[in-house]
């Protein structure tokens, strides 16, 4: 039984090391923009969750113009601020977009 436990522990340790090492190696391949960008949802909504999602959508539109593979998960120093007016809220997200693939310039 102790041999099986030892194999299980070794496998678990290896899985943990690989799980930690993969995001670190991916983060090393990312580049970040020189400055942060800010975006807010288009209107006040009755749900804080909807307000946050609207702000994320607007932020991603701007971020993908800099890095085509930008996501909120790869953003550097994300800050979310929400304003409330009665039962409604509107959120603003400010973060530095990061990614591995710079976006192609738009044609005029």
Short mmCIF file of C-alpha atoms in Angstrom, two decimals:
data_model
loop_
_atom_site.label_atom_id
_atom_site.label_comp_id
_atom_site.label_asym_id
_atom_site.label_seq_id
_atom_site.Cartn_x
_atom_site.Cartn_y
_atom_site.Cartn_z
CA UNK A 1 0.00 0.00 0.00
CA UNK A 2 2.85 2.42 0.76
CA UNK A 3 4.30 1.87 -2.73
CA UNK A 4 0.98 2.91 -4.30
CA UNK A 5 0.80 5.93 -2.00
CA UNK A 6 4.34 6.90 -2.99
CA UNK A 7 3.52 6.67 -6.71
CA UNK A 8 0.35 8.67 -6.17
CA UNK A 9 2.25 11.40 -4.27
CA UNK A 10 4.91 11.57 -6.99
CA UNK A 11 2.27 11.88 -9.71
CA UNK A 12 0.45 14.55 -7.72
CA UNK A 13 3.67 16.54 -7.20
CA UNK A 14 4.53 16.33 -10.91
CA UNK A 15 1.02 17.49 -11.87
CA UNK A 16 1.33 20.42 -9.47
CA UNK A 17 4.71 21.46 -10.87
CA UNK A 18 3.40 21.28 -14.46
CA UNK A 19 0.28 23.24 -13.55
CA UNK A 20 2.36 26.04 -12.02
CA UNK A 21 5.09 26.01 -14.69
CA UNK A 22 2.80 26.29 -17.73
CA UNK A 23 1.17 29.64 -16.84
CA UNK A 24 4.56 31.07 -15.84
CA UNK A 25 6.07 30.12 -19.21
CA UNK A 26 3.05 31.56 -21.02
CA UNK A 27 3.31 34.80 -19.03
CA UNK A 28 6.97 35.12 -20.00
CA UNK A 29 5.98 35.06 -23.70
CA UNK A 30 3.50 37.92 -23.30
CA UNK A 31 4.24 41.54 -24.11
CA UNK A 32 2.32 44.42 -22.57
CA UNK A 33 1.30 47.80 -23.93
CA UNK A 34 3.12 50.95 -22.80
CA UNK A 35 0.08 52.41 -21.07
CA UNK A 36 -3.21 51.29 -19.65
CA UNK A 37 -6.52 51.67 -21.42
CA UNK A 38 -9.88 52.38 -19.89
CA UNK A 39 -13.41 51.49 -20.99
CA UNK A 40 -16.85 51.59 -19.47
CA UNK A 41 -20.16 50.00 -20.23
CA UNK A 42 -22.42 51.96 -22.59
CA UNK A 43 -25.28 52.47 -20.11
CA UNK A 44 -26.39 51.90 -16.54
CA UNK A 45 -27.85 48.41 -16.08
CA UNK A 46 -29.99 46.91 -13.32
CA UNK A 47 -27.43 44.18 -12.53
CA UNK A 48 -23.85 44.70 -11.26
CA UNK A 49 -22.81 41.52 -13.07
CA UNK A 50 -24.23 42.82 -16.36
CA UNK A 51 -22.45 46.14 -15.80
CA UNK A 52 -19.11 44.37 -15.30
CA UNK A 53 -19.61 42.20 -18.38
CA UNK A 54 -20.50 45.25 -20.49
CA UNK A 55 -17.33 47.03 -19.30
CA UNK A 56 -15.21 43.93 -20.04
CA UNK A 57 -16.69 43.73 -23.54
CA UNK A 58 -15.87 47.39 -24.23
CA UNK A 59 -12.37 47.02 -22.76
CA UNK A 60 -11.69 43.93 -24.89
CA UNK A 61 -12.70 45.83 -28.05
CA UNK A 62 -9.97 48.38 -27.32
CA UNK A 63 -7.42 45.83 -26.05
CA UNK A 64 -7.69 43.61 -29.13
CA UNK A 65 -6.80 46.62 -31.28
CA UNK A 66 -3.39 46.48 -29.56
CA UNK A 67 -2.95 42.71 -29.06
CA UNK A 68 -5.26 40.44 -31.03
CA UNK A 69 -5.11 37.77 -28.31
CA UNK A 70 -5.61 40.11 -25.32
CA UNK A 71 -7.90 38.88 -22.54
CA UNK A 72 -8.85 40.09 -19.09
CA UNK A 73 -6.89 37.16 -17.66
CA UNK A 74 -3.65 38.36 -19.28
CA UNK A 75 -4.23 42.05 -18.47
CA UNK A 76 -1.75 43.74 -16.16
CA UNK A 77 -2.99 45.66 -13.09
CA UNK A 78 -6.74 45.45 -13.80
CA UNK A 79 -8.91 47.88 -11.85
CA UNK A 80 -12.71 47.77 -11.83
CA UNK A 81 -14.76 50.66 -10.52
CA UNK A 82 -18.55 50.72 -10.53
CA UNK A 83 -20.85 53.67 -10.04
CA UNK A 84 -24.38 53.17 -8.72
CA UNK A 85 -27.44 55.28 -9.31
CA UNK A 86 -30.37 53.88 -7.40
CA UNK A 87 -30.68 50.23 -8.38
CA UNK A 88 -28.61 50.69 -11.55
CA UNK A 89 -24.84 50.53 -12.01
CA UNK A 90 -22.20 51.23 -14.64
CA UNK A 91 -18.65 49.88 -14.43
CA UNK A 92 -15.30 51.08 -15.75
CA UNK A 93 -12.29 48.84 -16.29
CA UNK A 94 -8.74 50.16 -16.50
CA UNK A 95 -5.86 47.79 -17.27
CA UNK A 96 -2.72 47.37 -19.37
CA UNK A 97 -3.45 44.97 -22.23
CA UNK A 98 -0.98 42.12 -22.73
CA UNK A 99 -0.69 39.49 -25.42
CA UNK A 100 1.63 37.49 -27.62
CA UNK A 101 0.25 38.62 -30.99
CA UNK A 102 0.30 42.34 -31.85
CA UNK A 103 -2.83 43.39 -33.74
CA UNK A 104 -2.54 44.28 -37.39
CA UNK A 105 -3.05 47.97 -38.17
CA UNK A 106 -6.43 48.84 -39.63
CA UNK A 107 -6.54 49.97 -43.24
CA UNK A 108 -7.67 53.57 -43.75
#
